[in-house]
Coordinates of C-alpha atoms and ligand atoms in Angstrom, one line a residue:
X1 CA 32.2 262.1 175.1
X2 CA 28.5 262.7 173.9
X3 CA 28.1 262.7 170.4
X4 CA 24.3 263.7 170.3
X5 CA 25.0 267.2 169.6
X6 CA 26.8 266.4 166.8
X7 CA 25.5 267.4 163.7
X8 CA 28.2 267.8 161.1
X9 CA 32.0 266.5 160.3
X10 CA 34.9 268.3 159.3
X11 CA 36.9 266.0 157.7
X12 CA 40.7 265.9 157.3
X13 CA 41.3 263.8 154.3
X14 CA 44.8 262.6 153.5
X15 CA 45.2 260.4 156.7
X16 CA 41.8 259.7 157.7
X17 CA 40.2 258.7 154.6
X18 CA 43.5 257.7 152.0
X19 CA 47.0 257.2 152.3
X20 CA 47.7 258.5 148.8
X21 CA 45.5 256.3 146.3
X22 CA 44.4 253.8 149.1
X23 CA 41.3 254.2 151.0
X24 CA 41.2 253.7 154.5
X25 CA 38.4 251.1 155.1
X26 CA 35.2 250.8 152.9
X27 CA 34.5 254.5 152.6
X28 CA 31.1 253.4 150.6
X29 CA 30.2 251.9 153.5
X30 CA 31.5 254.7 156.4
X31 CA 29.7 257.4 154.6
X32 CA 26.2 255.2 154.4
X33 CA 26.9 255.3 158.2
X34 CA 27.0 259.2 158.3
X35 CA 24.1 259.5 155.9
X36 CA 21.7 257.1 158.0
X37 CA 21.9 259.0 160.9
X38 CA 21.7 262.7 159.5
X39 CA 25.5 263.6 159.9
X40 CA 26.8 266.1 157.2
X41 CA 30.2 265.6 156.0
X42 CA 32.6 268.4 154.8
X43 CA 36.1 268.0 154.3
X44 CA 39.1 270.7 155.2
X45 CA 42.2 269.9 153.7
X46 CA 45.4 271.2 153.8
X47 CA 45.8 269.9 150.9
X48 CA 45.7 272.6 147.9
X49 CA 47.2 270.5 144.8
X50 CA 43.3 269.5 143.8
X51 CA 40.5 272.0 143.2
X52 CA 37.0 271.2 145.4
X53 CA 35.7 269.6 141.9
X54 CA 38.8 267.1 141.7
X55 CA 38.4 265.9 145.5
X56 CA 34.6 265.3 144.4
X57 CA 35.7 263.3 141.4
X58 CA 38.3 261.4 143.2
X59 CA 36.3 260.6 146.1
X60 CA 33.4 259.2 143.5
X61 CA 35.6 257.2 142.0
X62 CA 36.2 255.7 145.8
X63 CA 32.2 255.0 145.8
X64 CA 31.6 257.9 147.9
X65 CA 29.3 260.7 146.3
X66 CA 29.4 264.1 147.1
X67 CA 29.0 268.2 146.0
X68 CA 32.2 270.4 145.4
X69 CA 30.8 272.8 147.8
X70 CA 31.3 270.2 150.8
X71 CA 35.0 270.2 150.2
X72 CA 37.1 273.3 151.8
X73 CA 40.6 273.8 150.4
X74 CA 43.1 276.6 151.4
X75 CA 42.1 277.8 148.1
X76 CA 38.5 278.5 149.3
X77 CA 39.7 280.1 152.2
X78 CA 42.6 281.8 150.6
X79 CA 39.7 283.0 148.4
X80 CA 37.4 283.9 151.4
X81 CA 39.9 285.4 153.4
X82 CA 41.3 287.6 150.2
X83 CA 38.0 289.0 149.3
X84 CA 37.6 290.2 152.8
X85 CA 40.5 291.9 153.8
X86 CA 41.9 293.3 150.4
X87 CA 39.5 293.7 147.0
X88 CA 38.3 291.5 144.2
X89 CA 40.9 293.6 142.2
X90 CA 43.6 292.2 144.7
X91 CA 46.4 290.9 142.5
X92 CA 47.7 287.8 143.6
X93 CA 51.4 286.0 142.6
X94 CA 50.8 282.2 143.5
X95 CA 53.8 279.8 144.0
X96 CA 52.0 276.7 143.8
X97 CA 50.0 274.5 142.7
X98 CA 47.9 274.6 138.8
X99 CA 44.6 274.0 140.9
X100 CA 45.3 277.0 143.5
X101 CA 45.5 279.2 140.5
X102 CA 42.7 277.9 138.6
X103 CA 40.8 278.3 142.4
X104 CA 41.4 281.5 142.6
X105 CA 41.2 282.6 138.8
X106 CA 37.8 281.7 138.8
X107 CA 36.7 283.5 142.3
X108 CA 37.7 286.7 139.8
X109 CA 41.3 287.2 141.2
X110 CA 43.6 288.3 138.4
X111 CA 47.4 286.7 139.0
X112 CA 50.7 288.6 138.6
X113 CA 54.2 287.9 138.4
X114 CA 54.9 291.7 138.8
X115 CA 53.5 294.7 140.9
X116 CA 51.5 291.7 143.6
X117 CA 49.7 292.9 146.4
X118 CA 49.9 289.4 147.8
X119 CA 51.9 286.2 147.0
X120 CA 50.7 282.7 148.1
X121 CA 52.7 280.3 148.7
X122 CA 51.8 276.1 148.9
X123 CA 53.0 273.2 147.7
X124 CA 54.6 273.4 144.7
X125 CA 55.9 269.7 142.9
X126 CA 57.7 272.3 140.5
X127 CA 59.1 274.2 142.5
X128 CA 62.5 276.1 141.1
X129 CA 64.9 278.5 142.5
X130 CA 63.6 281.1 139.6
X131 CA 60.0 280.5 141.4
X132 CA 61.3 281.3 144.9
X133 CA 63.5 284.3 143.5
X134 CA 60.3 285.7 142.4
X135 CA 58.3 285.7 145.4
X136 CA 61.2 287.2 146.8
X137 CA 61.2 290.0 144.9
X138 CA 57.6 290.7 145.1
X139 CA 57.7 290.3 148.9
X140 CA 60.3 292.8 149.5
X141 CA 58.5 295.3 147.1
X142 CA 55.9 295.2 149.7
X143 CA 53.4 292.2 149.2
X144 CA 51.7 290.6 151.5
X145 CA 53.2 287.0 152.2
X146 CA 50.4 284.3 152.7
X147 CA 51.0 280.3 152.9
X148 CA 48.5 277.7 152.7
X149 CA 50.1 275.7 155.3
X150 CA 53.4 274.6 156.9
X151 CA 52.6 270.9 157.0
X152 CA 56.8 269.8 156.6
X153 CA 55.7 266.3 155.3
X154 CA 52.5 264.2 153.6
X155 CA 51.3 260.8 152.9
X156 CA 51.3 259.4 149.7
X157 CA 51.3 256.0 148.4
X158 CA 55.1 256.0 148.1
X159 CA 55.2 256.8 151.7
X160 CA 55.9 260.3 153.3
X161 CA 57.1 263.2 150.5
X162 CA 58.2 267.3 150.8
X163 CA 55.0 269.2 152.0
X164 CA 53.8 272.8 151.4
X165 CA 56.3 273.7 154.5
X166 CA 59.2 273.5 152.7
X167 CA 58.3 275.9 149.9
X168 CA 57.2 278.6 152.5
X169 CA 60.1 278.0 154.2
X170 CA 62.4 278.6 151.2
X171 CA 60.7 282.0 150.8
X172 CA 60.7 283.0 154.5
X173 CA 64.6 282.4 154.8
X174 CA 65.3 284.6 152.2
X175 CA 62.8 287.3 153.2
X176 CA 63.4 287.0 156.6
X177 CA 59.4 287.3 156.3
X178 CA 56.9 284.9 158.1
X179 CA 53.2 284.4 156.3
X180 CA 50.2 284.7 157.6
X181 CA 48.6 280.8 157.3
X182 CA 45.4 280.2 155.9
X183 CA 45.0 276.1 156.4
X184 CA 44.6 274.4 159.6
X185 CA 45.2 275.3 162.3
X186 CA 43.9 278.3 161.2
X187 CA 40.5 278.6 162.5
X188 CA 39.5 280.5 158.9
X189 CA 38.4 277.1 156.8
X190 CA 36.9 275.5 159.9
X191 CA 34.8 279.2 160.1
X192 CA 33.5 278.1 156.5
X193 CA 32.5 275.0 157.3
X194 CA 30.2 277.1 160.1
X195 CA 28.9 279.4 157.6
X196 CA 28.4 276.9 155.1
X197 CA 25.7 274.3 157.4
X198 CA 24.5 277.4 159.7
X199 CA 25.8 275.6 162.5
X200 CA 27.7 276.4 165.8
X201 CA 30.7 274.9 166.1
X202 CA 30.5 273.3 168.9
X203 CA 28.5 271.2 166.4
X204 CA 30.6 269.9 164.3
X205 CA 33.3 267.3 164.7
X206 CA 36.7 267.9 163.6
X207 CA 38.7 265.0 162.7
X208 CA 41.6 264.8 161.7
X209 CA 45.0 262.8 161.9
X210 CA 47.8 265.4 162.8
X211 CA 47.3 267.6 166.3
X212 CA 49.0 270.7 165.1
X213 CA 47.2 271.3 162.4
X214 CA 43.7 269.4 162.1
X215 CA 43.2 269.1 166.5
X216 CA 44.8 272.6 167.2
X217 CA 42.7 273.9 164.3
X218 CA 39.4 272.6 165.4
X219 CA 39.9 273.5 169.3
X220 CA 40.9 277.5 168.0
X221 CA 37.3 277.4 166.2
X222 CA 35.4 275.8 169.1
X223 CA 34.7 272.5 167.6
X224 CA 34.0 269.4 169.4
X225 CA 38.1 267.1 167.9
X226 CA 38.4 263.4 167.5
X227 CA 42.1 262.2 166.2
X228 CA 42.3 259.3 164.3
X229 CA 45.2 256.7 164.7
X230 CA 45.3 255.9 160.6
X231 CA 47.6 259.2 159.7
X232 CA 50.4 260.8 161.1
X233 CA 49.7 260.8 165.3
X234 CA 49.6 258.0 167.7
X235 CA 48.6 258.7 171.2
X236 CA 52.0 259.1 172.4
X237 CA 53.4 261.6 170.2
X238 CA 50.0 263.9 171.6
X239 CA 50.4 263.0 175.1
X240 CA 52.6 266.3 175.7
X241 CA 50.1 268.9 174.7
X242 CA 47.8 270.3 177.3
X243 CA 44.6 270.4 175.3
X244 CA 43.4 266.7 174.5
X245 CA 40.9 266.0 171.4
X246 CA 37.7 264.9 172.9
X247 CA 38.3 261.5 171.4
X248 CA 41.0 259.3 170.3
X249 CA 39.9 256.7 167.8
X250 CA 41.2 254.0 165.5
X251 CA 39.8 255.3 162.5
X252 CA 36.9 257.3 160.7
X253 CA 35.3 253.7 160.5
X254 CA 35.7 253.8 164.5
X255 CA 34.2 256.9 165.0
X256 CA 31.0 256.4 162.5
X257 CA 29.8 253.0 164.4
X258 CA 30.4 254.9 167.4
X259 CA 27.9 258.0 166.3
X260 CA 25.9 255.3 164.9
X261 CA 25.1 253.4 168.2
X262 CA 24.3 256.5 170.1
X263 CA 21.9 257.7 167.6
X264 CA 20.3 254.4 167.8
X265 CA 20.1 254.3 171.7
Ligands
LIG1 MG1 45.9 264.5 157.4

């Protein structure tokens, strides 16, 4: 594939740059890569349980430095997405994470546990049968139901734990409702990451480490997809889908000598 057209990343994180609290590679030293050459990162997670500022600090304390507006949660596009399709006086019920509601809180949403136009639902490490009783309630009075994603599993430290999935799905069964999905592969926070640099998608590099979210994702919004091999797919668990990612690399390390020695041909 030819990378010259590539001027920006959208970065999956858990995966392709940690496995919970351990980097993958020397991310210092990756990102130098990216900056030498004129790349812009931005990173789209699935991920909602940090706010943009908390991925910033965490990823400085990993020697890699960065602004909160670089990083795109489903918060940001729950946010976006919200404020374009309902009102600023929207009121939202969220079943999920501190950050998502401090996200969303400070966009100017107010958040309900009664009379909701919307619930959102995402990964919740609290999550209680009161909690899904509630969203049930507000979701057959007539609320919209929204998710941040279905991913079933992710990677921590400890090895794999309960994703965001597995709260939507608690709240689906009994509504016999399905959301509408605002993360990957929802084309809505790769769309951001358009707006954000001015660029054309076919522009940017998604990468990512799961197909049906981070590769199906960035081939909905017309971005140039490279797996990595460090997260969740290998090359054989891909090989049935019809729609290949442009490239298939080892890791994020892989793929910024490989921008690197184009640039410099
Ligand atoms: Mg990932």
């Amino acid at each position: 594939m030819d990378l010259h057209s590539i001027k920006a990343l959208f970065l999956d994180m858990d995966g392709v740059l940690w496995h919970g609290k351990n980097p993958i590679g020397d991310l210092p030293s990756i990102f130098h890569k990216f900056q030498k050459i004129g790349i812009i990162p931005l990173f789209g997670t699935n991920n909602s349980t940090r706010t943009p500022e908390a991925y910033r600090d965490y990823l400085a304390k990993m020697g890699v430095e960065i602004n909160s507006d670089q990083v795109i949660t489903p918060a940001v596009g729950a946010a976006y997405l919200f404020q374009r399709d309902f009102s600023i006086n929207a009121r939202i019920h969220v079943f999920g994470s501190n950050a998502l509601k401090e996200y969303l809180q400070k966009a100017g949403f107010s958040l309900v546990d009664e009379n909701a136009d919307i619930v959102l639902v995402s990964l919740d490490k609290e999550m209680t049968y009161q909690k899904v009783a509630v969203a049930m309630k507000l979701i057959n009075e007539g609320a919209a139901f929204y998710a941040t994603n279905l991913d079933n599993v992710l990677a921590s430290e400890n090895g794999w734990i309960p994703g965001g999935g597995v709260m939507v799905n608690a709240v689906q069964t009994c509504t016999g409702v399905s959301p509408i999905v605002i993360g990957k592969p929802n084309t809505i926070m790769a769309n951001i990451a358009c707006e954000k640099t001015g660029l054309h998608p076919s522009e940017i590099l998604a990468v990512g480490d799961r197909y049906d979210t981070d590769i199906l994702g960035g081939i909905r919004a017309g971005c140039r997809t490279a797996l990595v091999l460090s997260g969740v797919d290998s090359k054989s668990s891909i090989a049935c889908y019809a729609e290949q990612p442009d490239l298939i690399c080892q890791d994020l390390n892989t793929i910024a000598d490989q921008l690197l020695t184009e640039r410099s041909q």
